[in-house]
mmCIF file of C-alpha atoms and ligand atoms in Angstrom:
data_model
loop_
_atom_site.group_PDB
_atom_site.id
_atom_site.type_symbol
_atom_site.label_atom_id
_atom_site.label_comp_id
_atom_site.label_asym_id
_atom_site.label_seq_id
_atom_site.Cartn_x
_atom_site.Cartn_y
_atom_site.Cartn_z
ATOM 1 C CA MET A 1 0.000 0.000 0.000
ATOM 2 C CA SER A 2 1.193 3.545 -0.695
ATOM 3 C CA VAL A 3 0.844 6.038 2.122
ATOM 4 C CA ALA A 4 1.106 9.830 2.062
ATOM 5 C CA PRO A 5 3.764 11.189 4.451
ATOM 6 C CA LEU A 6 2.466 13.068 7.466
ATOM 7 C CA ALA A 7 2.277 16.870 7.452
ATOM 8 C CA GLY A 8 5.169 18.758 9.062
ATOM 9 C CA SER A 9 8.826 19.344 8.183
ATOM 10 C CA GLY A 10 7.926 21.202 5.020
ATOM 11 C CA LYS A 11 5.223 18.830 3.750
ATOM 12 C CA ILE A 12 2.802 20.786 1.565
ATOM 13 C CA THR A 13 -0.872 20.266 2.291
ATOM 14 C CA VAL A 14 -4.164 21.339 0.736
ATOM 15 C CA PRO A 15 -4.580 24.255 3.245
ATOM 16 C CA ASP A 16 -1.038 25.396 2.323
ATOM 17 C CA ILE A 17 -2.078 25.561 -1.331
ATOM 18 C CA LEU A 18 -5.241 27.501 -0.442
ATOM 19 C CA ARG A 19 -3.111 30.023 1.470
ATOM 20 C CA ARG A 20 -1.016 30.572 -1.636
ATOM 21 C CA LYS A 21 -3.816 32.430 -3.413
ATOM 22 C CA THR A 22 -1.947 35.466 -4.774
ATOM 23 C CA ASN A 23 -4.785 37.485 -6.126
ATOM 24 C CA ILE A 24 -7.415 37.997 -3.429
ATOM 25 C CA PRO A 25 -10.889 39.054 -4.562
ATOM 26 C CA SER A 26 -11.632 42.471 -3.033
ATOM 27 C CA SER A 27 -15.003 41.266 -1.716
ATOM 28 C CA SER A 28 -13.420 38.603 0.518
ATOM 29 C CA ASN A 29 -13.316 39.308 4.245
ATOM 30 C CA GLN A 30 -9.753 38.399 5.144
ATOM 31 C CA LYS A 31 -10.115 39.072 8.899
ATOM 32 C CA SER A 32 -12.806 36.458 9.337
ATOM 33 C CA ASP A 33 -10.865 33.837 7.434
ATOM 34 C CA PRO A 34 -7.587 32.910 9.137
ATOM 35 C CA GLY A 35 -6.676 30.616 6.248
ATOM 36 C CA ARG A 36 -6.361 33.726 4.133
ATOM 37 C CA GLU A 37 -3.702 35.443 6.232
ATOM 38 C CA ARG A 38 -0.480 35.533 4.300
ATOM 39 C CA GLY A 39 3.011 36.926 4.640
ATOM 40 C CA GLU A 40 5.247 37.567 1.679
ATOM 41 C CA SER A 41 6.183 33.899 1.371
ATOM 42 C CA GLY A 42 2.500 32.942 1.231
ATOM 43 C CA ARG A 43 2.190 34.928 -1.976
ATOM 44 C CA ARG A 44 4.638 32.838 -3.939
ATOM 45 C CA LYS A 45 3.224 31.382 -7.128
ATOM 46 C CA ILE A 46 2.275 27.720 -6.981
ATOM 47 C CA VAL A 47 4.606 25.471 -8.985
ATOM 48 C CA CYS A 48 3.033 22.275 -10.278
ATOM 49 C CA LEU A 49 4.556 19.639 -12.559
ATOM 50 C CA THR A 50 3.505 16.203 -13.701
ATOM 51 C CA ALA A 51 5.405 13.011 -12.843
ATOM 52 C CA TYR A 52 4.572 9.451 -13.769
ATOM 53 C CA ASP A 53 7.097 7.160 -12.106
ATOM 54 C CA TYR A 54 9.484 6.869 -9.152
ATOM 55 C CA PRO A 55 12.596 8.583 -10.582
ATOM 56 C CA THR A 56 10.745 11.544 -12.107
ATOM 57 C CA ALA A 57 8.698 11.903 -8.915
ATOM 58 C CA ARG A 58 11.837 12.038 -6.774
ATOM 59 C CA LEU A 59 13.586 14.514 -9.053
ATOM 60 C CA VAL A 60 10.569 16.822 -9.283
ATOM 61 C CA ASP A 61 9.879 16.649 -5.542
ATOM 62 C CA GLU A 62 13.511 17.193 -4.547
ATOM 63 C CA ALA A 63 13.700 20.190 -6.904
ATOM 64 C CA GLY A 64 11.022 21.767 -4.702
ATOM 65 C CA VAL A 65 7.763 21.900 -6.647
ATOM 66 C CA ASP A 66 4.599 22.473 -4.610
ATOM 67 C CA ILE A 67 2.284 20.017 -6.352
ATOM 68 C CA VAL A 68 3.112 16.811 -8.210
ATOM 69 C CA LEU A 69 0.309 15.843 -10.550
ATOM 70 C CA VAL A 70 0.005 12.332 -11.937
ATOM 71 C CA GLY A 71 -1.797 13.665 -14.983
ATOM 72 C CA ASP A 72 -3.672 11.488 -17.425
ATOM 73 C CA SER A 73 -1.196 12.899 -19.974
ATOM 74 C CA LEU A 74 0.557 9.726 -18.731
ATOM 75 C CA GLY A 75 -1.437 7.911 -21.418
ATOM 76 C CA MET A 76 0.148 9.935 -24.209
ATOM 77 C CA VAL A 77 3.662 10.860 -23.038
ATOM 78 C CA VAL A 78 4.564 7.590 -21.293
ATOM 79 C CA LEU A 79 2.212 4.864 -22.532
ATOM 80 C CA GLY A 80 2.048 5.961 -26.168
ATOM 81 C CA TYR A 81 -1.736 6.265 -26.581
ATOM 82 C CA GLU A 82 -3.024 8.702 -29.224
ATOM 83 C CA ASN A 83 -4.957 10.671 -26.609
ATOM 84 C CA THR A 84 -5.906 10.410 -22.932
ATOM 85 C CA LEU A 85 -9.193 8.545 -23.462
ATOM 86 C CA PRO A 86 -7.995 4.889 -23.437
ATOM 87 C CA LEU A 87 -6.124 5.245 -20.123
ATOM 88 C CA THR A 88 -7.614 2.961 -17.458
ATOM 89 C CA ILE A 89 -8.012 3.479 -13.736
ATOM 90 C CA GLU A 90 -5.690 0.502 -13.082
ATOM 91 C CA GLU A 91 -2.940 2.123 -15.169
ATOM 92 C CA MET A 92 -3.398 5.419 -13.326
ATOM 93 C CA LEU A 93 -3.316 3.681 -9.930
ATOM 94 C CA HIS A 94 -0.171 1.741 -10.845
ATOM 95 C CA HIS A 95 1.697 4.936 -11.795
ATOM 96 C CA THR A 96 0.310 6.958 -8.879
ATOM 97 C CA ARG A 97 1.679 4.325 -6.475
ATOM 98 C CA ALA A 98 5.126 4.624 -8.075
ATOM 99 C CA VAL A 99 4.995 8.421 -7.837
ATOM 100 C CA ARG A 100 3.842 8.197 -4.218
ATOM 101 C CA ARG A 101 7.035 6.300 -3.363
ATOM 102 C CA GLY A 102 9.103 9.189 -4.744
ATOM 103 C CA VAL A 103 7.246 12.222 -3.356
ATOM 104 C CA ARG A 104 7.949 13.365 0.208
ATOM 105 C CA LYS A 105 7.149 17.074 0.334
ATOM 106 C CA ALA A 106 4.902 18.124 -2.523
ATOM 107 C CA LEU A 107 1.141 17.675 -2.505
ATOM 108 C CA LEU A 108 0.318 14.605 -4.606
ATOM 109 C CA VAL A 109 -2.701 14.958 -6.895
ATOM 110 C CA ALA A 110 -3.954 12.173 -9.181
ATOM 111 C CA ASP A 111 -6.033 12.690 -12.309
ATOM 112 C CA MET A 112 -9.275 10.745 -12.548
ATOM 113 C CA PRO A 113 -9.096 9.114 -16.009
ATOM 114 C CA TYR A 114 -11.837 9.256 -18.610
ATOM 115 C CA GLY A 115 -14.709 6.911 -17.735
ATOM 116 C CA SER A 116 -13.852 6.694 -14.040
ATOM 117 C CA PHE A 117 -16.301 9.438 -13.021
ATOM 118 C CA HIS A 118 -18.707 9.752 -15.947
ATOM 119 C CA GLY A 119 -21.332 7.199 -14.939
ATOM 120 C CA ASP A 120 -22.829 6.395 -11.594
ATOM 121 C CA ARG A 121 -21.795 9.015 -9.010
ATOM 122 C CA ASN A 122 -21.298 6.540 -6.178
ATOM 123 C CA GLU A 123 -18.984 4.533 -8.392
ATOM 124 C CA ALA A 124 -17.074 7.750 -9.152
ATOM 125 C CA VAL A 125 -16.624 8.346 -5.426
ATOM 126 C CA ARG A 126 -15.490 4.726 -4.959
ATOM 127 C CA ASN A 127 -12.944 5.213 -7.761
ATOM 128 C CA ALA A 128 -11.643 8.427 -6.191
ATOM 129 C CA VAL A 129 -11.359 6.678 -2.816
ATOM 130 C CA ARG A 130 -9.094 4.086 -4.494
ATOM 131 C CA PHE A 131 -6.618 6.836 -5.412
ATOM 132 C CA VAL A 132 -6.412 7.891 -1.774
ATOM 133 C CA LYS A 133 -6.558 4.440 -0.158
ATOM 134 C CA GLU A 134 -4.571 2.314 -2.612
ATOM 135 C CA ALA A 135 -2.209 4.832 -4.181
ATOM 136 C CA GLY A 136 -1.637 7.477 -1.500
ATOM 137 C CA ALA A 137 -2.972 10.460 -3.466
ATOM 138 C CA GLU A 138 -3.854 13.478 -1.330
ATOM 139 C CA ALA A 139 -6.322 14.925 -3.842
ATOM 140 C CA VAL A 140 -7.856 14.077 -7.205
ATOM 141 C CA LYS A 141 -8.280 16.192 -10.316
ATOM 142 C CA ILE A 142 -11.568 16.178 -12.203
ATOM 143 C CA GLU A 143 -12.045 17.615 -15.690
ATOM 144 C CA GLY A 144 -15.189 19.668 -16.291
ATOM 145 C CA GLY A 145 -17.015 22.669 -14.850
ATOM 146 C CA GLU A 146 -20.706 23.194 -14.090
ATOM 147 C CA ARG A 147 -21.658 19.642 -14.967
ATOM 148 C CA ARG A 148 -19.219 18.259 -12.357
ATOM 149 C CA MET A 149 -20.563 20.412 -9.523
ATOM 150 C CA GLU A 150 -22.467 17.690 -7.718
ATOM 151 C CA LEU A 151 -19.699 15.156 -8.090
ATOM 152 C CA ILE A 152 -17.078 17.582 -6.740
ATOM 153 C CA ALA A 153 -19.315 18.344 -3.754
ATOM 154 C CA GLN A 154 -19.814 14.631 -3.121
ATOM 155 C CA LEU A 155 -16.060 13.967 -3.244
ATOM 156 C CA VAL A 156 -15.363 16.834 -0.856
ATOM 157 C CA GLU A 157 -18.051 15.400 1.417
ATOM 158 C CA ALA A 158 -16.122 12.099 1.294
ATOM 159 C CA GLU A 159 -12.987 13.971 2.530
ATOM 160 C CA ILE A 160 -11.298 13.907 -0.867
ATOM 161 C CA PRO A 161 -9.869 17.309 -1.861
ATOM 162 C CA VAL A 162 -10.578 18.128 -5.506
ATOM 163 C CA MET A 163 -8.602 20.126 -8.038
ATOM 164 C CA GLY A 164 -10.918 21.294 -10.830
ATOM 165 C CA HIS A 165 -9.867 21.518 -14.480
ATOM 166 C CA ILE A 166 -11.668 23.727 -17.008
ATOM 167 C CA GLY A 167 -11.004 25.288 -20.414
ATOM 168 C CA LEU A 168 -9.435 22.860 -22.868
ATOM 169 C CA THR A 169 -10.180 19.616 -21.060
ATOM 170 C CA PRO A 170 -8.524 16.902 -23.188
ATOM 171 C CA GLN A 171 -11.101 14.283 -22.147
ATOM 172 C CA SER A 172 -13.705 16.420 -24.020
ATOM 173 C CA MET A 173 -11.702 16.337 -27.274
ATOM 174 C CA HIS A 174 -14.525 14.774 -29.290
ATOM 175 C CA SER A 175 -17.107 17.323 -28.072
ATOM 176 C CA PHE A 176 -14.653 20.157 -28.772
ATOM 177 C CA GLY A 177 -13.741 18.737 -32.195
ATOM 178 C CA GLY A 178 -10.037 18.607 -31.318
ATOM 179 C CA PHE A 179 -7.600 20.519 -29.165
ATOM 180 C CA ARG A 180 -8.570 24.168 -29.463
ATOM 181 C CA VAL A 181 -8.087 27.232 -27.299
ATOM 182 C CA GLN A 182 -11.336 27.671 -25.322
ATOM 183 C CA GLY A 183 -13.273 30.743 -24.156
ATOM 184 C CA LYS A 184 -12.586 32.925 -27.181
ATOM 185 C CA THR A 185 -16.124 34.185 -27.840
ATOM 186 C CA VAL A 186 -18.329 36.171 -25.438
ATOM 187 C CA GLU A 187 -20.573 33.137 -24.929
ATOM 188 C CA ALA A 188 -17.645 30.780 -24.408
ATOM 189 C CA ALA A 189 -15.972 33.181 -21.973
ATOM 190 C CA ASP A 190 -19.254 33.476 -20.029
ATOM 191 C CA GLN A 191 -19.521 29.682 -19.892
ATOM 192 C CA LEU A 192 -15.952 29.421 -18.639
ATOM 193 C CA LEU A 193 -16.668 31.935 -15.874
ATOM 194 C CA ARG A 194 -19.739 29.900 -14.890
ATOM 195 C CA ASP A 195 -17.609 26.746 -14.869
ATOM 196 C CA ALA A 196 -14.993 28.398 -12.656
ATOM 197 C CA ARG A 197 -17.594 29.665 -10.179
ATOM 198 C CA ALA A 198 -19.288 26.248 -10.099
ATOM 199 C CA VAL A 199 -16.052 24.406 -9.366
ATOM 200 C CA GLU A 200 -15.265 26.822 -6.547
ATOM 201 C CA ALA A 201 -18.807 26.709 -5.141
ATOM 202 C CA ALA A 202 -18.703 22.907 -5.148
ATOM 203 C CA GLY A 203 -15.691 22.997 -2.826
ATOM 204 C CA ALA A 204 -12.629 22.458 -5.042
ATOM 205 C CA PHE A 205 -9.394 23.747 -3.476
ATOM 206 C CA SER A 206 -7.879 24.885 -6.785
ATOM 207 C CA VAL A 207 -8.651 24.868 -10.472
ATOM 208 C CA VAL A 208 -6.515 24.251 -13.548
ATOM 209 C CA LEU A 209 -7.207 26.682 -16.405
ATOM 210 C CA GLU A 210 -6.028 25.098 -19.649
ATOM 211 C CA SER A 211 -5.568 26.870 -22.997
ATOM 212 C CA ILE A 212 -7.702 29.946 -22.517
ATOM 213 C CA PRO A 213 -6.932 33.590 -23.392
ATOM 214 C CA ARG A 214 -4.754 35.390 -20.858
ATOM 215 C CA GLU A 215 -7.392 38.101 -20.292
ATOM 216 C CA LEU A 216 -10.021 35.516 -19.377
ATOM 217 C CA ALA A 217 -7.654 33.695 -17.014
ATOM 218 C CA THR A 218 -6.882 37.023 -15.342
ATOM 219 C CA ARG A 219 -10.585 37.648 -14.822
ATOM 220 C CA VAL A 220 -11.170 34.176 -13.373
ATOM 221 C CA THR A 221 -8.113 34.504 -11.126
ATOM 222 C CA SER A 222 -9.267 37.841 -9.764
ATOM 223 C CA GLU A 223 -12.791 36.559 -9.136
ATOM 224 C CA LEU A 224 -12.083 33.231 -7.450
ATOM 225 C CA ARG A 225 -10.980 32.760 -3.852
ATOM 226 C CA ILE A 226 -9.285 29.455 -4.691
ATOM 227 C CA PRO A 227 -5.953 29.405 -6.564
ATOM 228 C CA THR A 228 -5.962 29.095 -10.341
ATOM 229 C CA ILE A 229 -3.215 27.004 -11.899
ATOM 230 C CA GLY A 230 -2.614 27.865 -15.524
ATOM 231 C CA ILE A 231 -1.369 25.867 -18.459
ATOM 232 C CA GLY A 232 -1.543 27.981 -21.589
ATOM 233 C CA ALA A 233 -3.527 30.588 -19.642
ATOM 234 C CA GLY A 234 -1.002 33.391 -19.204
ATOM 235 C CA PRO A 235 1.109 34.610 -16.294
ATOM 236 C CA GLU A 236 -1.583 36.089 -14.011
ATOM 237 C CA CYS A 237 -2.757 32.723 -12.671
ATOM 238 C CA ASP A 238 -1.872 31.906 -9.066
ATOM 239 C CA GLY A 239 0.344 29.061 -10.258
ATOM 240 C CA GLN A 240 1.524 27.214 -13.345
ATOM 241 C CA VAL A 241 1.588 23.576 -14.397
ATOM 242 C CA LEU A 242 3.391 21.892 -17.287
ATOM 243 C CA VAL A 243 3.705 18.339 -18.541
ATOM 244 C CA LEU A 244 7.183 17.263 -17.406
ATOM 245 C CA HIS A 245 8.037 15.383 -20.606
ATOM 246 C CA ASP A 246 7.170 18.449 -22.718
ATOM 247 C CA MET A 247 9.340 20.816 -20.672
ATOM 248 C CA ILE A 248 12.368 18.506 -20.599
ATOM 249 C CA GLY A 249 12.157 17.587 -24.297
ATOM 250 C CA LEU A 250 11.104 13.979 -23.827
ATOM 251 C CA SER A 251 7.737 14.126 -25.610
ATOM 252 C CA LEU A 252 7.746 12.543 -29.025
ATOM 253 C CA GLY A 253 4.575 14.211 -30.305
ATOM 254 C CA HIS A 254 3.520 17.813 -30.864
ATOM 255 C CA THR A 255 4.110 20.201 -27.975
ATOM 256 C CA PRO A 256 1.912 23.295 -27.593
ATOM 257 C CA LYS A 257 3.377 26.796 -27.820
ATOM 258 C CA PHE A 258 2.974 27.482 -24.101
ATOM 259 C CA SER A 259 5.187 24.546 -23.176
ATOM 260 C CA ARG A 260 8.611 26.127 -22.719
ATOM 261 C CA ARG A 261 11.444 23.635 -23.160
ATOM 262 C CA TYR A 262 14.008 23.770 -20.352
ATOM 263 C CA ALA A 263 16.126 20.782 -21.404
ATOM 264 C CA ASN A 264 16.562 18.341 -24.256
ATOM 265 C CA VAL A 265 16.571 15.032 -22.456
ATOM 266 C CA GLY A 266 15.332 13.191 -25.561
ATOM 267 C CA GLU A 267 18.440 14.265 -27.484
ATOM 268 C CA ALA A 268 20.694 13.389 -24.528
ATOM 269 C CA ILE A 269 19.180 9.864 -24.422
ATOM 270 C CA SER A 270 19.598 9.408 -28.205
ATOM 271 C CA GLN A 271 23.236 10.514 -28.062
ATOM 272 C CA ALA A 272 23.986 8.240 -25.119
ATOM 273 C CA VAL A 273 22.365 5.203 -26.766
ATOM 274 C CA THR A 274 24.152 5.829 -30.095
ATOM 275 C CA ALA A 275 27.517 6.129 -28.320
ATOM 276 C CA TYR A 276 26.864 2.942 -26.315
ATOM 277 C CA ALA A 277 25.897 0.978 -29.461
ATOM 278 C CA GLU A 278 29.073 2.146 -31.247
ATOM 279 C CA ASP A 279 31.251 1.235 -28.259
ATOM 280 C CA VAL A 280 29.754 -2.272 -28.029
ATOM 281 C CA ARG A 281 30.134 -2.852 -31.774
ATOM 282 C CA GLU A 282 33.723 -1.574 -31.810
ATOM 283 C CA GLY A 283 34.724 -3.568 -28.711
ATOM 284 C CA ARG A 284 35.319 -0.414 -26.665
ATOM 285 C CA PHE A 285 32.734 -1.404 -24.057
ATOM 286 C CA PRO A 286 33.269 -2.772 -21.493
ATOM 287 C CA SER A 287 36.840 -1.756 -20.676
ATOM 288 C CA ASP A 288 39.098 -3.683 -18.359
ATOM 289 C CA ALA A 289 38.273 -1.231 -15.569
ATOM 290 C CA GLU A 290 34.578 -2.027 -16.054
ATOM 291 C CA SER A 291 35.243 -5.788 -15.693
ATOM 292 C CA TYR A 292 35.540 -7.934 -12.554
ATOM 293 C CA HIS A 293 38.800 -9.766 -11.855
ATOM 294 C CA LEU A 294 39.906 -12.900 -10.035
ATOM 295 C CA SER A 295 42.457 -12.726 -7.253
ATOM 296 C CA SER A 296 45.960 -13.717 -8.443
ATOM 297 C CA GLU A 297 45.714 -16.963 -6.426
ATOM 298 C CA VAL A 298 42.489 -18.103 -8.074
ATOM 299 C CA ARG A 299 43.757 -16.947 -11.472
ATOM 300 C CA GLU A 300 46.894 -19.108 -11.066
ATOM 301 C CA ARG A 301 44.804 -22.128 -10.022
ATOM 302 C CA LEU A 302 42.535 -21.642 -12.999
ATOM 303 C CA LEU A 303 45.457 -21.435 -15.415
ATOM 304 C CA ALA A 304 47.066 -24.491 -13.791
ATOM 305 C CA VAL A 305 43.881 -26.515 -14.294
ATOM 306 C CA ARG A 306 43.812 -25.452 -17.944
ATOM 307 C CA ARG A 307 47.468 -26.411 -18.447
ATOM 308 C CA SER A 308 47.069 -29.897 -16.905
HETATM 309 O O1 KIV B 401 -2.924 15.312 -17.615
HETATM 310 C C1 KIV B 401 -2.254 16.316 -17.366
HETATM 311 O O2 KIV B 401 -1.014 16.306 -17.403
HETATM 312 C C2 KIV B 401 -2.976 17.527 -17.026
HETATM 313 C C3 KIV B 401 -2.203 18.792 -16.899
HETATM 314 C C4 KIV B 401 -1.754 19.239 -18.219
HETATM 315 C C5 KIV B 401 -2.962 19.838 -16.188
HETATM 316 O O3 KIV B 401 -4.152 17.487 -16.873
#
């Protein structure tokens, strides 16, 4: 079983993330809400990254991110599916458990995959409970706005913190007709605002805003009391999230324009593998120093046996 580490010694919790709201709506009464008191450090932007296995989880956590998300992008960037829809709950649980073993400090959030929360609501809650109980997730992420309101409320009621996700929700790719920037018309922007308010009203502790115009993300961020975490939503969000494999150059497919590349790990792997293959073929690997040796006594005995 995978267990979340206890709070303390720098462990980031859901209330910590709530306190990191940078842009406080003017209507909120800060005095009556102690969770909203913040010093300078409480205003730091929230840094979120995806991870899908033990080594990436450890590296991302030790580098000091606030939230590690086991995103369902797992299906595309690690498992090679065309999109996120085929990913199963068992696959997500398997990878969340591996990530759990690598994360000590960051808040661990697991994505609910397509189909795991679209039917019977009690089954959706049971599926979310599995992420907490069997995989050690501290929160789940649910794609969708207004139409997920009741489910989010039910999950919160079951003590499962929820991160919302609105805008370009990849699980809706067929309804959207592909991967397109959302909220670009007056009607679409109004719908997005309704989605954001619904997710907050239902009790989510944060909301991902994906691929929406910067101006709209700014408006949502200034209106909500929960932190917004942007991906392709401009710099005014309370935090940012990226897909790890996109930002380190390990994604083999198309990467969107908002995904800044900080390293080229794919190229480093290719170069290393090519060099290794050449060394093996040319007899340069392994060297004598990379080989084990017998003691001189055993070597002599071995040679003597061969000579006799
Ligand atoms: O699946 C994922 O990685 C995500 C992030 C891009 C927010 O949902």
